[in-house]
Amino acid sequence: QVQLVESGGGLVQTGGSLRLSCAASGLSSSNYYMGWFRQFPGKEREFVAAISWRNGATTYHDSVKGRFTISRDNAKNTLYLQMNSLKPDDTRDYFCAARRPDRTGSLYSHSLYDYWGQGTQVTVSS
């Protein structure tokens, strides 16, 4: 059974940094894509970044390029999202997700991810 558990959210001032972590267990192979999404209450879940667990290839939404970095530690089965230069508009609930190796289609689509964490809240004050 796949489990994803996020941590690291909190309150930070504009321009500050946070690092989110996602501890993964139960993944049956190294060919998953892992992603971070974010969601404002009542709105659709938005793609932030994704990484190939196998080779580390990354993809980012334009709104976070140059500020956020997605990475993984294969030995610890942990996914990270380093968030720098945070803005009030980054205030969302953040979710990590895993996508089975047999999935095809856009990495940006939350409907193409199979497993989700419970989310962690990030609040950026102005």
XYZ file of N, CA and C in Angstrom:
378
model
N 0.852 -1.195 0.000
C 0.000 0.000 0.000
C 0.879 1.233 0.000
N 0.640 2.134 -0.944
C 1.438 3.353 -1.054
C 0.954 4.374 -0.030
N 1.913 4.945 0.676
C 1.600 6.025 1.618
C 2.528 7.187 1.357
N 1.970 8.380 1.361
C 2.734 9.613 1.193
C 2.381 10.525 2.355
N 3.401 11.007 3.044
C 3.176 11.843 4.219
C 4.003 13.114 4.092
N 3.318 14.248 3.963
C 4.003 15.541 3.823
C 4.296 16.148 5.189
N 5.311 16.986 5.192
C 5.623 17.786 6.372
C 6.382 19.021 5.920
N 6.515 19.986 6.830
C 7.349 21.144 6.546
C 6.605 22.423 6.238
N 5.289 22.373 6.173
C 4.548 23.601 5.928
C 4.582 24.520 7.140
N 4.061 25.726 6.956
C 4.029 26.673 8.060
C 3.783 28.077 7.580
N 4.050 29.018 8.490
C 3.865 30.434 8.218
C 5.229 31.074 7.989
N 5.346 31.837 6.923
C 6.609 32.498 6.606
C 6.303 33.869 6.019
N 7.234 34.793 6.166
C 7.052 36.133 5.606
C 7.414 36.155 4.125
N 6.907 37.137 3.417
C 7.259 37.337 2.010
C 8.778 37.377 1.850
N 9.259 36.634 0.872
C 10.697 36.554 0.633
C 11.390 35.432 1.370
N 10.679 34.787 2.267
C 11.254 33.713 3.055
C 11.273 32.386 2.320
N 11.724 31.353 3.040
C 11.884 30.025 2.455
C 11.251 28.965 3.345
N 10.847 27.891 2.713
C 10.377 26.692 3.406
C 10.818 25.486 2.597
N 11.023 24.372 3.273
C 11.277 23.113 2.580
C 10.226 22.103 2.989
N 9.488 21.642 2.001
C 8.498 20.600 2.228
C 9.136 19.232 1.993
N 8.712 18.267 2.778
C 9.170 16.890 2.617
C 7.963 15.980 2.424
N 8.190 14.897 1.712
C 7.142 13.898 1.497
C 7.788 12.522 1.646
N 7.473 11.845 2.726
C 7.999 10.504 2.955
C 7.119 9.487 2.248
N 7.732 8.700 1.379
C 6.982 7.743 0.570
C 7.284 6.321 1.013
N 6.253 5.492 1.036
C 6.438 4.074 1.320
C 5.503 3.269 0.430
N 5.902 2.039 0.153
C 5.049 1.150 -0.618
C 5.151 1.290 -2.120
N 6.045 2.131 -2.618
C 6.210 2.241 -4.070
C 6.905 0.986 -4.572
N 6.348 0.369 -5.596
C 6.802 -0.956 -6.006
C 7.962 -0.922 -6.989
N 8.271 0.234 -7.536
C 9.392 0.308 -8.460
C 9.986 1.699 -8.400
N 11.065 1.903 -9.125
C 11.704 3.219 -9.159
C 11.251 4.048 -10.345
N 10.244 3.596 -11.075
C 9.838 4.291 -12.286
C 8.666 5.231 -12.100
N 8.374 5.565 -10.866
C 7.300 6.508 -10.625
C 7.746 7.926 -10.962
N 6.770 8.738 -11.341
C 6.940 10.178 -11.300
C 6.316 10.649 -9.985
N 6.991 11.583 -9.359
C 6.472 12.186 -8.137
C 6.256 13.666 -8.410
N 5.205 14.207 -7.818
C 4.914 15.603 -8.078
C 4.449 16.341 -6.846
N 4.519 17.651 -6.936
C 3.924 18.546 -5.944
C 2.813 19.342 -6.624
N 1.698 19.416 -5.938
C 0.563 20.218 -6.373
C 0.178 21.140 -5.235
N -0.595 22.166 -5.556
C -1.091 23.043 -4.510
C -2.530 23.415 -4.811
N -3.218 23.787 -3.752
C -4.656 24.025 -3.908
C -5.129 25.072 -2.933
N -5.865 26.047 -3.467
C -6.552 27.017 -2.632
C -7.924 26.419 -2.351
N -8.416 26.520 -1.129
C -9.720 25.929 -0.802
C -10.790 26.325 -1.813
N -11.492 25.323 -2.342
C -12.560 25.571 -3.289
C -12.116 25.700 -4.719
N -10.782 25.660 -4.941
C -10.255 25.792 -6.296
C -9.657 24.468 -6.744
N -9.348 24.405 -8.050
C -8.765 23.193 -8.595
C -7.309 23.050 -8.156
N -6.871 21.814 -8.018
C -5.487 21.543 -7.646
C -4.565 21.928 -8.804
N -3.467 22.639 -8.480
C -2.559 23.184 -9.489
C -1.219 22.460 -9.457
N -0.686 22.205 -10.612
C 0.639 21.594 -10.721
C 1.716 22.575 -10.282
N 2.691 22.088 -9.548
C 3.837 22.897 -9.136
C 5.112 22.366 -9.794
N 5.418 21.098 -9.568
C 6.656 20.514 -10.090
C 6.556 19.000 -10.064
N 7.360 18.347 -10.891
C 7.402 16.891 -10.913
C 8.836 16.428 -11.153
N 9.112 15.207 -10.729
C 10.450 14.641 -10.883
C 10.341 13.156 -11.168
N 11.216 12.683 -12.056
C 11.312 11.253 -12.302
C 12.102 10.620 -11.168
N 11.490 9.646 -10.495
C 12.194 8.996 -9.393
C 13.412 8.242 -9.910
N 13.352 7.808 -11.168
C 14.425 6.981 -11.724
C 15.644 7.804 -12.080
N 15.447 8.904 -12.835
C 16.620 9.622 -13.337
C 16.712 11.067 -12.880
N 15.750 11.523 -12.097
C 15.812 12.868 -11.536
C 15.419 13.988 -12.479
N 14.906 13.676 -13.661
C 14.467 14.728 -14.581
C 13.315 15.510 -13.956
N 13.355 16.840 -14.090
C 12.388 17.694 -13.413
C 11.583 18.541 -14.398
N 10.400 18.921 -13.954
C 9.507 19.802 -14.701
C 8.875 20.759 -13.713
N 8.758 22.038 -14.103
C 8.195 23.061 -13.219
C 7.113 23.861 -13.917
N 6.166 24.323 -13.122
C 5.238 25.312 -13.620
C 5.988 26.636 -13.739
N 5.622 27.423 -14.753
C 6.328 28.686 -14.979
C 6.297 29.595 -13.760
N 5.233 29.542 -12.987
C 5.072 30.472 -11.856
C 6.075 30.224 -10.738
N 6.723 29.065 -10.742
C 7.666 28.752 -9.650
C 9.090 28.543 -10.153
N 9.308 28.592 -11.458
C 10.656 28.398 -11.999
C 11.616 29.430 -11.433
N 12.784 28.963 -11.016
C 13.786 29.854 -10.450
C 13.601 30.126 -8.967
N 12.444 29.743 -8.413
C 12.202 29.949 -6.968
C 12.078 28.626 -6.217
N 11.471 27.635 -6.840
C 11.237 26.331 -6.203
C 12.145 25.284 -6.833
N 12.571 24.327 -6.021
C 13.372 23.203 -6.513
C 12.807 21.904 -5.979
N 12.495 20.992 -6.873
C 12.035 19.661 -6.480
C 13.232 18.717 -6.513
N 13.313 17.847 -5.532
C 14.411 16.880 -5.483
C 13.943 15.633 -4.756
N 14.755 14.591 -4.847
C 14.405 13.368 -4.111
C 15.652 12.717 -3.556
N 15.465 11.987 -2.478
C 16.526 11.203 -1.860
C 16.070 9.753 -1.951
N 16.661 9.029 -2.924
C 16.206 7.657 -3.149
C 16.453 6.769 -1.932
N 17.543 6.991 -1.237
C 17.866 6.144 -0.083
C 16.858 6.325 1.042
N 16.336 7.536 1.171
C 15.376 7.826 2.240
C 13.933 7.741 1.752
N 13.742 7.475 0.451
C 12.390 7.461 -0.131
C 11.630 8.740 0.210
N 12.304 9.852 0.052
C 11.711 11.131 0.422
C 11.810 12.118 -0.737
N 10.716 12.816 -0.933
C 10.612 13.861 -1.947
C 10.658 15.207 -1.232
N 11.283 16.188 -1.867
C 11.408 17.521 -1.269
C 10.912 18.592 -2.230
N 10.501 19.702 -1.649
C 10.247 20.906 -2.433
C 10.847 22.078 -1.656
N 11.957 22.584 -2.152
C 12.580 23.769 -1.567
C 11.930 24.993 -2.190
N 11.357 25.834 -1.353
C 10.636 27.014 -1.833
C 11.327 28.262 -1.318
N 11.851 29.053 -2.230
C 12.534 30.296 -1.890
C 11.766 31.480 -2.458
N 12.097 32.663 -1.973
C 11.459 33.898 -2.459
C 9.940 33.762 -2.474
N 9.410 33.299 -1.382
C 7.969 33.047 -1.316
C 7.171 34.338 -1.369
N 6.007 34.226 -1.993
C 5.115 35.359 -2.169
C 3.769 35.041 -1.524
N 2.986 36.042 -1.180
C 1.653 35.761 -0.630
C 0.807 34.879 -1.554
N 1.009 34.994 -2.862
C 0.233 34.194 -3.801
C 0.623 32.712 -3.763
N 1.703 32.375 -3.080
C 2.068 30.967 -2.912
C 1.292 30.310 -1.781
N 0.515 31.095 -1.053
C -0.273 30.538 0.046
C -1.296 29.542 -0.500
N -1.126 28.296 -0.117
C -1.973 27.187 -0.563
C -1.764 26.013 0.389
N -2.602 25.003 0.244
C -2.276 23.679 0.762
C -1.449 22.962 -0.303
N -0.358 22.325 0.126
C 0.549 21.653 -0.794
C 0.452 20.144 -0.605
N 0.399 19.434 -1.726
C 0.226 17.988 -1.721
C 1.322 17.327 -2.541
N 1.842 16.222 -2.052
C 2.695 15.421 -2.915
C 1.877 14.282 -3.504
N 2.329 13.803 -4.656
C 1.583 12.793 -5.381
C 2.537 11.873 -6.118
N 2.077 10.659 -6.358
C 2.863 9.676 -7.106
C 2.029 9.157 -8.265
N 2.713 8.933 -9.360
C 2.060 8.485 -10.577
C 2.674 7.167 -11.012
N 1.827 6.171 -11.272
C 2.297 4.838 -11.646
C 3.105 4.890 -12.937
N 4.084 3.980 -13.078
C 4.934 3.997 -14.285
C 4.168 3.794 -15.585
N 2.992 3.124 -15.531
C 2.272 2.838 -16.780
C 1.390 4.000 -17.230
N 1.360 5.062 -16.438
C 0.561 6.224 -16.842
C 1.255 6.978 -17.959
N 0.447 7.519 -18.870
C 0.944 8.433 -19.893
C 0.119 9.712 -19.833
N 0.570 10.722 -20.547
C -0.147 11.977 -20.526
C 0.604 13.039 -19.744
N 0.006 14.209 -19.677
C 0.684 15.365 -19.102
C 0.979 15.198 -17.614
N 2.201 15.542 -17.235
C 2.569 15.556 -15.817
C 1.831 16.647 -15.061
N 1.275 17.613 -15.781
C 0.590 18.732 -15.152
C -0.811 18.358 -14.656
N -1.326 17.227 -15.101
C -2.719 16.889 -14.797
C -2.834 16.106 -13.507
N -3.511 16.696 -12.530
C -3.635 16.020 -11.236
C -4.435 14.727 -11.344
N -5.285 14.611 -12.360
C -6.110 13.410 -12.510
C -5.287 12.202 -12.956
N -4.051 12.432 -13.380
C -3.188 11.342 -13.836
C -2.216 10.884 -12.757
N -2.447 11.306 -11.528
C -1.663 10.834 -10.392
C -2.536 9.890 -9.556
N -1.895 8.875 -9.037
C -2.642 7.779 -8.419
C -2.681 7.821 -6.899
N -1.673 8.408 -6.308
C -1.572 8.399 -4.843
C -1.281 9.822 -4.365
N -1.883 10.151 -3.221
C -1.784 11.515 -2.700
C -1.504 11.495 -1.199
N -0.752 12.497 -0.775
C -0.602 12.723 0.648
C -1.776 13.527 1.179
N -1.728 13.812 2.470
C -2.834 14.495 3.123
C -2.735 16.019 2.991
N -1.572 16.502 2.594
C -1.391 17.936 2.406
C -0.754 18.612 3.597
N -0.079 19.716 3.309
C 0.507 20.549 4.345
C 0.266 22.002 3.965
N -0.045 22.811 4.951
C -0.455 24.190 4.670
C 0.756 25.113 4.654
N 0.800 25.966 3.646
C 1.835 26.999 3.537
C 1.134 28.349 3.497
N 1.535 29.224 4.411
C 0.968 30.571 4.463
C 2.103 31.575 4.388
N 2.013 32.485 3.428
C 3.034 33.515 3.249
C 2.394 34.854 3.578
N 2.909 35.501 4.599
C 2.347 36.772 5.029
C 3.030 37.923 4.303
N 2.263 38.985 4.073
C 2.818 40.152 3.356
C 3.416 41.154 4.314
